[in-house]
């Protein structure tokens, strides 16, 4: 941690340290949503400034072939800002990488629900968008071939 800037919050340091230990286990399939719709996935984003790849374990819910991830940290979570800048992504579910397109709901802005999403997923997105005013952020991961 000595090489981190002094301005980095304790919260960010905590999550970075936790993720370092949890990420390999979740990527291998531990905790993946299987029989139950909720569990853990690893989301890979590309840094909007650095171009580096980052992997972040997140709590997720499955809705058929769609996956929903979220954070109460909103725009303080770098994965949210990275996904907003580059929505082509991939995530690990049950130990396998899966390409996806992310629809990011954040920043308290009006979310225009893409028509390409199924109606039930659009309804979920509309409900979640109201929580962004409270600081939450979400991403719907849509399967990509």
XYZ file of N, CA, C and O in Angstrom:
580
model
N 0.800 -1.199 0.000
C 0.000 0.000 0.000
C 0.846 1.269 0.000
O 0.331 2.328 -0.226
N 2.133 1.139 0.263
C 2.994 2.306 0.344
C 3.111 3.031 -0.992
O 3.375 4.216 -1.031
N 2.900 2.327 -2.117
C 3.017 2.963 -3.419
C 1.728 3.650 -3.861
O 1.679 4.245 -4.919
N 0.683 3.631 -3.051
C -0.585 4.281 -3.369
C -0.524 5.748 -2.948
O 0.107 6.089 -1.953
N -1.189 6.621 -3.694
C -1.210 8.033 -3.319
C -1.870 8.242 -1.960
O -2.804 7.527 -1.598
N -1.385 9.216 -1.230
C -1.934 9.509 0.097
C -3.400 9.924 0.008
O -4.153 9.754 0.959
N -3.807 10.449 -1.148
C -5.182 10.912 -1.301
C -6.181 9.769 -1.473
O -7.375 9.980 -1.380
N -5.700 8.560 -1.729
C -6.607 7.432 -1.898
C -7.325 7.145 -0.584
O -6.707 7.079 0.473
N -8.621 6.973 -0.664
C -9.413 6.783 0.544
C -9.157 5.419 1.178
O -8.746 4.469 0.516
N -9.433 5.354 2.459
C -9.341 4.085 3.184
C -10.316 3.087 2.570
O -10.004 1.904 2.433
N -11.485 3.575 2.175
C -12.488 2.723 1.545
C -11.932 2.085 0.272
O -12.051 0.876 0.057
N -11.304 2.876 -0.594
C -10.737 2.352 -1.834
C -9.618 1.360 -1.540
O -9.516 0.318 -2.196
N -8.781 1.642 -0.559
C -7.711 0.730 -0.181
C -8.279 -0.599 0.323
O -7.765 -1.668 -0.013
N -9.344 -0.514 1.132
C -9.984 -1.720 1.658
C -10.471 -2.613 0.516
O -10.184 -3.811 0.478
N -11.231 -2.036 -0.419
C -11.783 -2.834 -1.512
C -10.687 -3.367 -2.425
O -10.778 -4.490 -2.912
N -9.654 -2.593 -2.664
C -8.551 -3.066 -3.509
C -7.886 -4.284 -2.870
O -7.601 -5.282 -3.533
N -7.653 -4.222 -1.564
C -7.025 -5.337 -0.853
C -7.945 -6.559 -0.843
O -7.508 -7.676 -1.131
N -9.205 -6.362 -0.518
C -10.176 -7.461 -0.513
C -10.264 -8.121 -1.893
O -10.222 -9.353 -2.009
N -10.355 -7.313 -2.933
C -10.492 -7.837 -4.285
C -9.281 -8.659 -4.708
O -9.413 -9.631 -5.449
N -8.106 -8.295 -4.234
C -6.888 -9.018 -4.586
C -6.978 -10.487 -4.156
O -6.478 -11.374 -4.837
N -7.643 -10.746 -3.029
C -7.767 -12.113 -2.521
C -8.989 -12.836 -3.071
O -8.944 -14.032 -3.342
N -10.074 -12.119 -3.244
C -11.339 -12.731 -3.642
C -11.413 -12.998 -5.151
O -11.947 -14.013 -5.579
N -10.858 -12.098 -5.948
C -11.005 -12.166 -7.412
C -10.601 -13.507 -8.020
O -11.368 -14.090 -8.794
N -9.439 -14.079 -7.704
C -9.089 -15.367 -8.323
C -10.058 -16.492 -7.982
O -10.358 -17.347 -8.822
N -10.588 -16.473 -6.765
C -11.537 -17.513 -6.347
C -12.861 -17.394 -7.096
O -13.422 -18.390 -7.564
N -13.349 -16.166 -7.217
C -14.621 -15.949 -7.901
C -14.461 -16.233 -9.390
O -15.327 -16.845 -10.018
N -13.338 -15.814 -9.969
C -13.094 -16.077 -11.399
C -13.064 -17.581 -11.673
O -13.509 -18.046 -12.719
N -12.590 -18.351 -10.708
C -12.557 -19.818 -10.849
C -13.947 -20.446 -10.700
O -14.125 -21.623 -10.988
N -14.938 -19.665 -10.247
C -16.302 -20.175 -10.165
C -16.891 -20.216 -8.778
O -18.080 -20.494 -8.619
N -16.102 -19.935 -7.746
C -16.611 -19.958 -6.379
C -17.650 -18.855 -6.183
O -17.401 -17.700 -6.471
N -18.835 -19.235 -5.743
C -19.887 -18.267 -5.448
C -20.705 -17.805 -6.630
O -21.530 -16.918 -6.502
N -20.488 -18.381 -7.814
C -21.238 -17.964 -9.002
C -22.717 -18.253 -8.851
O -23.090 -19.264 -8.254
N -23.562 -17.375 -9.411
C -24.998 -17.667 -9.406
C -25.253 -18.920 -10.242
O -24.910 -18.967 -11.404
N -25.790 -19.933 -9.633
C -26.091 -21.176 -10.358
C -27.562 -21.513 -10.161
O -28.399 -21.045 -10.896
N -27.856 -22.273 -9.126
C -29.254 -22.608 -8.875
C -30.015 -21.395 -8.362
O -31.151 -21.163 -8.749
N -29.393 -20.642 -7.477
C -29.999 -19.400 -6.996
C -29.616 -18.284 -7.966
O -28.537 -18.323 -8.560
N -30.464 -17.294 -8.146
C -30.150 -16.244 -9.124
C -29.068 -15.259 -8.659
O -28.573 -14.484 -9.459
N -28.694 -15.285 -7.382
C -27.702 -14.343 -6.879
C -26.388 -15.014 -6.564
O -26.344 -16.206 -6.261
N -25.316 -14.253 -6.645
C -23.993 -14.789 -6.338
C -22.918 -13.784 -6.704
O -23.158 -12.580 -6.684
N -21.743 -14.292 -7.057
C -20.609 -13.442 -7.366
C -20.120 -13.677 -8.784
O -20.127 -14.809 -9.268
N -19.699 -12.609 -9.441
C -19.045 -12.675 -10.744
C -17.806 -11.798 -10.677
O -17.660 -10.978 -9.765
N -16.920 -11.962 -11.630
C -15.788 -11.048 -11.795
C -16.034 -10.287 -13.086
O -16.262 -10.890 -14.145
N -16.015 -8.969 -12.995
C -16.218 -8.093 -14.139
C -14.872 -7.548 -14.581
O -14.093 -7.073 -13.754
N -14.606 -7.625 -15.873
C -13.359 -7.070 -16.411
C -13.686 -5.794 -17.175
O -14.543 -5.795 -18.057
N -13.014 -4.716 -16.815
C -13.182 -3.443 -17.513
C -11.830 -2.989 -18.038
O -10.792 -3.449 -17.582
N -11.880 -2.059 -18.962
C -10.663 -1.448 -19.473
C -10.617 -0.024 -18.932
O -11.594 0.711 -19.026
N -9.477 0.343 -18.347
C -9.318 1.679 -17.779
C -9.553 2.755 -18.819
O -8.986 2.704 -19.906
N -10.385 3.712 -18.510
C -10.739 4.756 -19.465
C -9.569 5.691 -19.750
O -9.527 6.337 -20.780
N -8.607 5.769 -18.846
C -7.425 6.610 -19.054
C -6.197 5.758 -19.383
O -5.454 6.072 -20.306
N -5.990 4.695 -18.619
C -4.770 3.891 -18.759
C -4.862 2.843 -19.863
O -3.841 2.422 -20.388
N -6.077 2.382 -20.175
C -6.233 1.297 -21.133
C -5.956 -0.082 -20.529
O -6.115 -1.096 -21.196
N -5.539 -0.111 -19.257
C -5.265 -1.387 -18.584
C -6.564 -2.136 -18.313
O -7.620 -1.534 -18.182
N -6.434 -3.457 -18.185
C -7.593 -4.273 -17.819
C -7.643 -4.419 -16.307
O -6.621 -4.638 -15.660
N -8.854 -4.298 -15.776
C -9.079 -4.451 -14.343
C -10.163 -5.490 -14.129
O -11.149 -5.526 -14.863
N -9.975 -6.309 -13.119
C -10.977 -7.324 -12.761
C -11.481 -7.045 -11.364
O -10.690 -6.906 -10.427
N -12.806 -7.012 -11.260
C -13.443 -6.663 -9.993
C -14.505 -7.690 -9.641
O -15.427 -7.912 -10.436
N -14.402 -8.342 -8.468
C -15.488 -9.239 -8.047
C -16.685 -8.409 -7.580
O -16.518 -7.408 -6.875
N -17.864 -8.809 -8.013
C -19.090 -8.077 -7.683
C -20.219 -9.047 -7.364
O -20.279 -10.151 -7.902
N -21.122 -8.591 -6.526
C -22.354 -9.338 -6.273
C -23.220 -9.160 -7.511
O -23.317 -8.059 -8.070
N -23.834 -10.250 -7.949
C -24.611 -10.221 -9.187
C -25.909 -10.984 -9.035
O -26.028 -11.876 -8.205
N -26.858 -10.613 -9.879
C -28.121 -11.351 -9.995
C -28.305 -11.713 -11.448
O -28.076 -10.882 -12.332
N -28.727 -12.955 -11.676
C -28.986 -13.421 -13.036
C -30.458 -13.309 -13.359
O -31.323 -13.637 -12.547
N -30.727 -12.826 -14.564
C -32.074 -12.782 -15.117
C -31.988 -13.459 -16.473
O -31.712 -12.791 -17.475
N -32.133 -14.770 -16.492
C -31.940 -15.514 -17.737
C -30.489 -15.393 -18.169
O -29.579 -15.691 -17.409
N -30.255 -14.908 -19.378
C -28.880 -14.753 -19.863
C -28.296 -13.381 -19.529
O -27.155 -13.096 -19.873
N -29.052 -12.534 -18.839
C -28.587 -11.204 -18.443
C -28.109 -11.246 -16.999
O -28.630 -12.002 -16.181
N -27.120 -10.407 -16.703
C -26.577 -10.333 -15.349
C -26.616 -8.884 -14.907
O -26.248 -7.968 -15.662
N -27.049 -8.666 -13.679
C -27.116 -7.331 -13.099
C -26.084 -7.228 -11.985
O -26.029 -8.094 -11.106
N -25.255 -6.191 -12.033
C -24.301 -5.898 -10.965
C -24.553 -4.480 -10.486
O -25.097 -3.655 -11.218
N -24.168 -4.207 -9.256
C -24.392 -2.871 -8.722
C -23.454 -2.546 -7.587
O -22.752 -3.417 -7.062
N -23.457 -1.271 -7.206
C -22.646 -0.808 -6.091
C -23.305 0.388 -5.430
O -23.884 1.236 -6.107
N -23.204 0.447 -4.129
C -23.697 1.605 -3.394
C -22.699 2.758 -3.484
O -22.998 3.878 -3.116
N -21.496 2.488 -3.992
C -20.448 3.503 -4.091
C -20.597 4.381 -5.329
O -19.851 5.330 -5.513
N -21.538 4.062 -6.201
C -21.804 4.890 -7.378
C -20.562 5.206 -8.189
O -19.770 4.327 -8.496
N -20.383 6.494 -8.512
C -19.266 6.915 -9.356
C -17.922 6.896 -8.639
O -16.909 7.213 -9.246
N -17.895 6.530 -7.372
C -16.600 6.342 -6.699
C -16.001 4.992 -7.086
O -14.824 4.758 -6.857
N -16.810 4.113 -7.652
C -16.324 2.815 -8.125
C -15.806 2.995 -9.547
O -16.558 3.341 -10.456
N -14.532 2.725 -9.721
C -13.919 2.942 -11.028
C -14.507 2.037 -12.106
O -14.573 2.425 -13.270
N -14.989 0.848 -11.721
C -15.558 -0.033 -12.732
C -16.780 0.600 -13.381
O -17.038 0.390 -14.575
N -17.530 1.417 -12.638
C -18.717 2.082 -13.187
C -18.289 3.081 -14.268
O -18.823 3.085 -15.380
N -17.315 3.914 -13.950
C -16.849 4.930 -14.898
C -16.176 4.279 -16.110
O -16.344 4.750 -17.243
N -15.431 3.202 -15.870
C -14.782 2.503 -16.979
C -15.808 1.875 -17.919
O -15.663 1.942 -19.144
N -16.849 1.265 -17.356
C -17.894 0.664 -18.193
C -18.681 1.714 -18.956
O -19.090 1.485 -20.093
N -18.913 2.867 -18.330
C -19.629 3.940 -19.016
C -18.821 4.422 -20.222
O -19.387 4.750 -21.266
N -17.487 4.425 -20.093
C -16.622 4.866 -21.192
C -16.466 3.788 -22.263
O -16.339 4.099 -23.446
N -16.451 2.522 -21.849
C -16.276 1.401 -22.786
C -17.194 0.255 -22.372
O -16.842 -0.539 -21.499
N -18.389 0.188 -22.979
C -19.368 -0.830 -22.555
C -19.074 -2.250 -23.020
O -19.677 -3.187 -22.514
N -18.153 -2.439 -23.966
C -17.800 -3.817 -24.340
C -16.925 -4.376 -23.229
O -15.904 -3.787 -22.878
N -17.343 -5.506 -22.704
C -16.678 -6.046 -21.524
C -16.758 -7.561 -21.536
O -17.257 -8.157 -22.491
N -16.298 -8.147 -20.469
C -16.536 -9.564 -20.229
C -16.592 -9.782 -18.727
O -16.109 -8.965 -17.948
N -17.217 -10.894 -18.373
C -17.330 -11.244 -16.957
C -17.193 -12.752 -16.838
O -17.401 -13.488 -17.792
N -16.808 -13.185 -15.645
C -16.660 -14.615 -15.369
C -17.857 -15.082 -14.572
O -18.188 -14.520 -13.532
N -18.485 -16.122 -15.074
C -19.623 -16.749 -14.429
C -19.365 -18.249 -14.465
O -19.059 -18.796 -15.533
N -19.433 -18.898 -13.311
C -19.203 -20.342 -13.205
C -17.843 -20.738 -13.774
O -17.705 -21.770 -14.414
N -16.856 -19.882 -13.576
C -15.499 -20.189 -13.995
C -15.193 -19.961 -15.462
O -14.102 -20.279 -15.918
N -16.132 -19.387 -16.234
C -15.924 -19.170 -17.665
C -16.085 -17.698 -18.019
O -17.032 -17.055 -17.565
N -15.178 -17.176 -18.863
C -15.343 -15.790 -19.319
C -16.485 -15.696 -20.329
O -16.672 -16.607 -21.144
N -17.247 -14.609 -20.240
C -18.387 -14.410 -21.133
C -18.354 -12.981 -21.660
O -18.356 -12.046 -20.862
N -18.324 -12.814 -22.974
C -18.345 -11.459 -23.530
C -19.726 -10.829 -23.320
O -20.750 -11.518 -23.348
N -19.735 -9.516 -23.092
C -21.001 -8.831 -22.822
C -20.929 -7.370 -23.257
O -19.854 -6.824 -23.476
N -22.092 -6.787 -23.365
C -22.225 -5.335 -23.544
C -22.916 -4.840 -22.297
O -23.920 -5.395 -21.875
N -22.360 -3.783 -21.721
C -22.904 -3.242 -20.473
C -23.796 -2.039 -20.740
O -23.467 -1.173 -21.558
N -24.900 -2.002 -20.046
C -25.774 -0.839 -20.020
C -25.657 -0.272 -18.603
O -26.125 -0.895 -17.644
N -25.000 0.865 -18.479
C -24.672 1.437 -17.173
C -25.757 2.418 -16.748
O -26.169 3.285 -17.525
N -26.197 2.266 -15.509
C -27.220 3.137 -14.914
C -26.541 3.812 -13.729
O -26.258 3.157 -12.725
N -26.244 5.116 -13.837
C -25.498 5.790 -12.772
C -25.720 7.291 -12.803
O -26.370 7.814 -13.702
N -25.184 7.951 -11.810
C -25.043 9.404 -11.784
C -26.346 10.188 -11.667
O -26.359 11.373 -11.928
N -27.450 9.534 -11.354
C -28.704 10.247 -11.187
C -29.286 10.791 -12.476
O -30.279 11.489 -12.469
N -28.659 10.473 -13.615
C -29.155 10.949 -14.907
C -30.275 10.042 -15.388
O -30.340 8.872 -15.027
N -31.132 10.595 -16.211
C -32.221 9.799 -16.775
C -31.623 8.690 -17.646
O -30.827 8.949 -18.527
N -32.014 7.467 -17.359
C -31.514 6.317 -18.110
C -32.480 6.016 -19.231
O -33.657 5.785 -18.997
N -31.991 6.062 -20.445
C -32.812 5.712 -21.604
C -32.669 4.212 -21.835
O -31.619 3.747 -22.241
N -33.709 3.497 -21.531
C -33.678 2.039 -21.615
C -33.582 1.599 -23.071
O -34.446 1.936 -23.879
N -32.520 0.872 -23.412
C -32.383 0.398 -24.796
C -33.500 -0.562 -25.182
O -33.850 -1.456 -24.414
N -34.041 -0.389 -26.351
C -35.117 -1.264 -26.835
C -34.615 -2.667 -27.137
O -35.411 -3.587 -27.265
N -33.280 -2.805 -27.242
C -32.736 -4.133 -27.529
C -32.843 -5.068 -26.321
O -32.714 -6.277 -26.460
N -33.093 -4.498 -25.140
C -33.259 -5.325 -23.950
C -34.686 -5.852 -23.883
O -35.634 -5.152 -24.248
N -34.872 -7.066 -23.390
C -36.234 -7.605 -23.236
C -37.059 -6.745 -22.274
O -36.507 -6.102 -21.373
N -38.350 -6.744 -22.452
C -39.260 -5.909 -21.651
C -39.064 -6.092 -20.140
O -39.022 -5.092 -19.404
N -38.933 -7.320 -19.619
C -38.740 -7.444 -18.166
C -37.433 -6.797 -17.688
O -37.390 -6.204 -16.611
N -36.381 -6.867 -18.493
C -35.107 -6.251 -18.118
C -35.233 -4.732 -18.191
O -34.693 -4.007 -17.354
N -35.979 -4.226 -19.168
C -36.229 -2.787 -19.256
C -36.956 -2.295 -18.011
O -36.635 -1.229 -17.470
N -37.925 -3.072 -17.542
C -38.673 -2.692 -16.341
C -37.750 -2.644 -15.124
O -37.831 -1.711 -14.312
N -36.864 -3.619 -14.993
C -35.894 -3.626 -13.888
C -35.012 -2.387 -13.977
O -34.761 -1.709 -12.975
N -34.542 -2.056 -15.175
C -33.673 -0.886 -15.368
C -34.381 0.406 -14.958
O -33.773 1.271 -14.325
N -35.643 0.530 -15.300
C -36.391 1.744 -14.922
C -36.495 1.881 -13.404
O -36.340 2.963 -12.852
N -36.753 0.778 -12.726
C -36.843 0.814 -11.262
C -35.491 1.183 -10.661
O -35.400 2.033 -9.773
N -34.435 0.563 -11.149
C -33.104 0.812 -10.596
C -32.630 2.239 -10.831
O -31.889 2.788 -10.011
N -33.035 2.838 -11.933
C -32.551 4.185 -12.245
C -32.926 5.192 -11.159
O -32.185 6.142 -10.918
N -34.032 4.967 -10.458
C -34.415 5.900 -9.390
C -33.442 5.838 -8.209
O -33.274 6.814 -7.490
N -32.771 4.710 -8.017
C -31.831 4.573 -6.913
C -30.508 5.299 -7.162
O -29.735 5.509 -6.236
N -30.249 5.692 -8.398
C -28.986 6.387 -8.676
C -28.966 7.772 -8.018
O -27.896 8.295 -7.746
N -30.127 8.338 -7.757
C -30.171 9.628 -7.044
C -29.697 9.477 -5.598
O -29.323 10.445 -4.954
N -29.708 8.246 -5.097
C -29.229 7.965 -3.738
C -27.762 7.536 -3.733
O -27.237 7.158 -2.690
N -27.128 7.548 -4.913
C -25.716 7.219 -4.994
C -25.389 5.840 -5.527
O -24.228 5.507 -5.711
N -26.392 5.033 -5.802
C -26.153 3.698 -6.334
C -25.780 3.774 -7.813
O -26.094 4.742 -8.496
N -25.136 2.719 -8.301
C -24.858 2.559 -9.734
C -25.052 1.091 -10.078
O -24.807 0.208 -9.246
N -25.496 0.836 -11.299
C -25.781 -0.521 -11.751
C -25.296 -0.717 -13.178
O -25.152 0.258 -13.924
N -25.105 -1.955 -13.546
C -24.846 -2.283 -14.945
C -25.588 -3.559 -15.278
O -25.595 -4.514 -14.500
N -26.245 -3.540 -16.416
C -26.880 -4.729 -16.948
C -25.918 -5.279 -17.993
O -25.547 -4.572 -18.943
N -25.498 -6.525 -17.808
C -24.583 -7.157 -18.738
C -25.375 -8.020 -19.697
O -26.006 -8.997 -19.292
N -25.356 -7.624 -20.947
C -26.098 -8.306 -21.988
C -25.150 -9.223 -22.760
O -24.055 -8.803 -23.141
N -25.546 -10.483 -22.976
C -24.647 -11.413 -23.658
C -24.290 -10.910 -25.058
O -25.098 -10.323 -25.745
N -23.047 -11.162 -25.423
C -22.526 -10.750 -26.723
C -21.803 -11.948 -27.311
O -21.056 -12.626 -26.619
N -22.012 -12.205 -28.560
C -21.359 -13.343 -29.213
C -20.126 -12.899 -29.954
O -19.956 -11.845 -30.403
